[in-house]
Amino acid sequence: VLLGLLGSWWSGGFTEPQAVAEIHSMVDEEVARLARVARNEIPYGSSGPDMGEWFQKFRDVPEKYRGQIRQDIGRLFNARERAATQSYFALPPEQRRAEMDKRIKAEEARSKERRERWAAERAAREQANANGQTAENGRNGGGQEGRGRGPNAGGESGRGGQRTEDTRNDWMKRRLDNSSPDERALRTEYRRAMNERREQLGMEPGRGGG
């Protein structure tokens, strides 16, 4: 048994995968940056990461490490919401509407970019599936066996972008919230102000707090 354990250790069996270590480091750096935003040392929205790409990395982590990653997700979202709320309410009341409009506009632009990227990825997958189906049909002489795989293969993989968004929302709901009652109250008021402004602009309510 001891030799087996030593062999597993030597082969990397007890070593944290590079992807997990990379995510820990990324989250640490982003939490530190967001703490500076919350203290108004740097402006809100400056050089933030593409969360869609991050969540794709999170989804690729082996199952046994998901618990560690969820803790990182909790830290990250708490830091993001703290930065959004504290930087917003630190502004004079007469400047808040303009700042909220800027944040809403930026979020809409990011959402549009994500939708376009997902659509391009879905089209590429569907084309690849169609090419594979055509080749298989040729090998099978165009029989039913070759045609049977086509419809579901492309449709199922085409929902990758939506699954990424669903994963993001699920992690948001399950994140570890260590904030104080005052912070939660401030966050609630921030979301109310954002949704009220989105309604005034004729938009649907947002999904998150910033």
Short mmCIF file of C-alpha atoms in Angstrom, two decimals:
data_model
loop_
_atom_site.label_atom_id
_atom_site.label_comp_id
_atom_site.label_asym_id
_atom_site.label_seq_id
_atom_site.Cartn_x
_atom_site.Cartn_y
_atom_site.Cartn_z
CA VAL A 1 0.00 0.00 0.00
CA LEU A 2 2.82 2.36 0.92
CA LEU A 3 4.55 1.72 -2.37
CA GLY A 4 1.27 2.36 -4.16
CA LEU A 5 0.79 5.67 -2.35
CA LEU A 6 4.36 6.71 -3.13
CA GLY A 7 3.85 5.78 -6.76
CA SER A 8 0.64 7.81 -6.91
CA TRP A 9 2.39 10.80 -5.36
CA TRP A 10 5.34 10.46 -7.74
CA SER A 11 3.02 10.34 -10.76
CA GLY A 12 1.11 13.43 -9.61
CA GLY A 13 -1.92 11.69 -8.09
CA PHE A 14 -1.94 14.02 -5.08
CA THR A 15 -0.83 17.10 -6.95
CA GLU A 16 -3.32 19.88 -7.58
CA PRO A 17 -3.89 20.19 -11.34
CA GLN A 18 -2.31 23.18 -13.01
CA ALA A 19 -5.76 24.41 -14.08
CA VAL A 20 -6.92 24.54 -10.44
CA ALA A 21 -3.77 26.35 -9.29
CA GLU A 22 -4.18 28.80 -12.16
CA ILE A 23 -7.77 29.55 -11.15
CA HIS A 24 -6.73 30.12 -7.51
CA SER A 25 -4.10 32.59 -8.67
CA MET A 26 -6.51 34.36 -11.06
CA VAL A 27 -9.13 34.74 -8.34
CA ASP A 28 -6.59 36.03 -5.80
CA GLU A 29 -5.42 38.69 -8.25
CA GLU A 30 -8.93 39.74 -9.18
CA VAL A 31 -10.12 39.90 -5.54
CA ALA A 32 -7.15 42.16 -4.74
CA ARG A 33 -8.00 44.40 -7.72
CA LEU A 34 -11.65 44.60 -6.68
CA ALA A 35 -10.66 45.54 -3.14
CA ARG A 36 -8.88 48.57 -4.63
CA VAL A 37 -12.05 49.42 -6.57
CA ALA A 38 -14.12 49.21 -3.39
CA ARG A 39 -11.69 51.64 -1.72
CA ASN A 40 -11.98 54.00 -4.74
CA GLU A 41 -8.28 53.64 -5.47
CA ILE A 42 -9.04 52.70 -9.09
CA PRO A 43 -12.24 53.29 -11.11
CA TYR A 44 -15.00 50.71 -11.29
CA GLY A 45 -14.94 48.63 -14.47
CA SER A 46 -11.24 49.16 -15.16
CA SER A 47 -9.58 46.20 -16.91
CA GLY A 48 -11.86 43.56 -15.48
CA PRO A 49 -11.75 39.97 -16.78
CA ASP A 50 -14.14 38.29 -19.19
CA MET A 51 -16.22 36.22 -16.79
CA GLY A 52 -17.54 34.03 -19.62
CA GLU A 53 -14.00 32.77 -20.28
CA TRP A 54 -13.45 32.25 -16.56
CA PHE A 55 -16.55 30.12 -16.19
CA GLN A 56 -15.49 28.02 -19.14
CA LYS A 57 -12.26 27.31 -17.24
CA PHE A 58 -14.25 26.48 -14.10
CA ARG A 59 -16.40 23.98 -16.00
CA ASP A 60 -13.28 22.15 -17.22
CA VAL A 61 -11.95 21.48 -13.70
CA PRO A 62 -12.07 17.80 -12.57
CA GLU A 63 -15.10 16.99 -10.42
CA LYS A 64 -13.12 16.24 -7.25
CA TYR A 65 -11.77 19.81 -7.23
CA ARG A 66 -15.11 21.54 -7.77
CA GLY A 67 -15.57 22.22 -4.05
CA GLN A 68 -12.37 24.26 -3.94
CA ILE A 69 -13.41 26.16 -7.04
CA ARG A 70 -16.84 26.97 -5.58
CA GLN A 71 -15.09 28.59 -2.63
CA ASP A 72 -13.10 30.72 -5.05
CA ILE A 73 -16.30 31.61 -6.88
CA GLY A 74 -17.85 32.72 -3.61
CA ARG A 75 -14.89 34.97 -2.83
CA LEU A 76 -14.92 36.40 -6.33
CA PHE A 77 -18.61 37.29 -6.44
CA ASN A 78 -18.58 38.77 -2.97
CA ALA A 79 -15.63 40.95 -4.00
CA ARG A 80 -17.35 41.98 -7.24
CA GLU A 81 -20.56 42.98 -5.51
CA ARG A 82 -18.72 44.79 -2.74
CA ALA A 83 -16.74 46.76 -5.31
CA ALA A 84 -19.87 47.62 -7.31
CA THR A 85 -21.94 48.79 -4.35
CA GLN A 86 -19.29 50.63 -2.37
CA SER A 87 -17.89 52.48 -5.37
CA TYR A 88 -21.42 53.47 -6.45
CA PHE A 89 -22.67 54.77 -3.12
CA ALA A 90 -19.40 56.62 -2.51
CA LEU A 91 -20.40 58.93 -5.36
CA PRO A 92 -22.38 62.14 -4.69
CA PRO A 93 -26.11 61.46 -5.31
CA GLU A 94 -26.18 63.80 -8.31
CA GLN A 95 -23.53 61.70 -10.09
CA ARG A 96 -25.06 58.27 -9.50
CA ARG A 97 -27.51 58.21 -12.40
CA ALA A 98 -24.79 58.91 -14.97
CA GLU A 99 -22.60 56.24 -13.38
CA MET A 100 -25.46 53.71 -13.39
CA ASP A 101 -26.17 54.45 -17.06
CA LYS A 102 -22.50 53.84 -17.87
CA ARG A 103 -22.54 50.51 -16.02
CA ILE A 104 -25.75 49.37 -17.69
CA LYS A 105 -24.37 50.29 -21.11
CA ALA A 106 -21.15 48.37 -20.44
CA GLU A 107 -23.07 45.30 -19.26
CA GLU A 108 -25.29 45.35 -22.34
CA ALA A 109 -22.19 45.54 -24.56
CA ARG A 110 -20.63 42.55 -22.76
CA SER A 111 -23.86 40.58 -23.06
CA LYS A 112 -24.06 41.29 -26.78
CA GLU A 113 -20.44 40.22 -27.25
CA ARG A 114 -21.08 36.96 -25.37
CA ARG A 115 -24.17 36.20 -27.46
CA GLU A 116 -22.28 36.83 -30.69
CA ARG A 117 -19.37 34.65 -29.56
CA TRP A 118 -21.72 31.82 -28.55
CA ALA A 119 -23.56 32.08 -31.86
CA ALA A 120 -20.27 31.85 -33.77
CA GLU A 121 -19.16 28.86 -31.71
CA ARG A 122 -22.53 27.15 -32.21
CA ALA A 123 -22.36 27.72 -35.97
CA ALA A 124 -18.83 26.27 -36.07
CA ARG A 125 -19.91 23.18 -34.11
CA GLU A 126 -22.95 22.65 -36.30
CA GLN A 127 -20.80 22.92 -39.42
CA ALA A 128 -18.31 20.44 -38.00
CA ASN A 129 -21.15 18.05 -37.11
CA ALA A 130 -22.62 18.42 -40.58
CA ASN A 131 -19.26 17.66 -42.17
CA GLY A 132 -18.83 14.60 -39.95
CA GLN A 133 -22.32 13.38 -40.76
CA THR A 134 -21.71 13.77 -44.49
CA ALA A 135 -18.51 11.75 -44.24
CA GLU A 136 -20.24 9.01 -42.22
CA ASN A 137 -23.14 8.87 -44.65
CA GLY A 138 -20.63 8.34 -47.44
CA ARG A 139 -19.02 5.45 -45.59
CA ASN A 140 -22.41 3.87 -44.89
CA GLY A 141 -23.73 4.38 -48.38
CA GLY A 142 -26.23 7.02 -47.22
CA GLY A 143 -28.11 4.52 -45.03
CA GLN A 144 -30.31 5.23 -42.05
CA GLU A 145 -27.53 4.42 -39.59
CA GLY A 146 -25.40 7.25 -40.87
CA ARG A 147 -28.28 9.73 -40.89
CA GLY A 148 -29.57 8.92 -37.43
CA ARG A 149 -26.98 10.89 -35.51
CA GLY A 150 -27.33 14.25 -37.19
CA PRO A 151 -30.23 16.17 -35.69
CA ASN A 152 -29.44 15.67 -32.03
CA ALA A 153 -25.69 16.00 -32.30
CA GLY A 154 -25.66 19.57 -33.50
CA GLY A 155 -28.63 20.72 -31.42
CA GLU A 156 -27.24 19.44 -28.15
CA SER A 157 -23.77 20.87 -28.58
CA GLY A 158 -25.21 24.14 -29.83
CA ARG A 159 -26.39 24.99 -26.33
CA GLY A 160 -22.87 25.33 -24.94
CA GLY A 161 -23.14 29.09 -24.47
CA GLN A 162 -26.44 28.78 -22.64
CA ARG A 163 -25.02 26.05 -20.40
CA THR A 164 -22.12 28.35 -19.52
CA GLU A 165 -24.61 31.09 -18.56
CA ASP A 166 -26.70 28.60 -16.56
CA THR A 167 -23.56 27.42 -14.74
CA ARG A 168 -22.68 31.01 -13.95
CA ASN A 169 -26.13 31.70 -12.51
CA ASP A 170 -26.12 28.47 -10.52
CA TRP A 171 -22.79 29.34 -8.93
CA MET A 172 -24.06 32.83 -8.16
CA LYS A 173 -27.02 31.35 -6.26
CA ARG A 174 -24.83 28.91 -4.34
CA ARG A 175 -21.88 31.20 -3.61
CA LEU A 176 -20.52 31.46 -0.09
CA ASP A 177 -21.78 34.78 1.25
CA ASN A 178 -19.69 36.05 4.16
CA SER A 179 -20.91 39.63 3.91
CA SER A 180 -22.33 41.57 6.84
CA PRO A 181 -26.02 42.55 7.14
CA ASP A 182 -25.09 46.13 6.23
CA GLU A 183 -23.32 44.95 3.09
CA ARG A 184 -26.29 42.80 2.08
CA ALA A 185 -28.66 45.73 2.61
CA LEU A 186 -26.43 47.97 0.49
CA ARG A 187 -26.29 45.30 -2.21
CA THR A 188 -30.07 44.99 -2.23
CA GLU A 189 -30.45 48.76 -2.60
CA TYR A 190 -27.90 48.77 -5.44
CA ARG A 191 -29.80 46.10 -7.35
CA ARG A 192 -33.06 47.96 -6.78
CA ALA A 193 -31.54 51.16 -8.17
CA MET A 194 -30.11 49.32 -11.17
CA ASN A 195 -33.37 47.53 -12.02
CA GLU A 196 -35.34 50.74 -11.57
CA ARG A 197 -33.04 52.54 -14.00
CA ARG A 198 -33.16 49.65 -16.49
CA GLU A 199 -36.95 49.81 -16.37
CA GLN A 200 -36.82 53.56 -17.04
CA LEU A 201 -34.63 52.83 -20.06
CA GLY A 202 -37.05 50.18 -21.33
CA MET A 203 -34.81 47.22 -20.48
CA GLU A 204 -35.43 43.98 -18.66
CA PRO A 205 -34.09 43.62 -15.08
CA GLY A 206 -30.46 42.61 -14.81
CA ARG A 207 -29.30 39.18 -13.61
CA GLY A 208 -26.66 40.32 -11.17
CA GLY A 209 -25.45 43.17 -9.07
CA GLY A 210 -22.92 44.66 -11.46
#
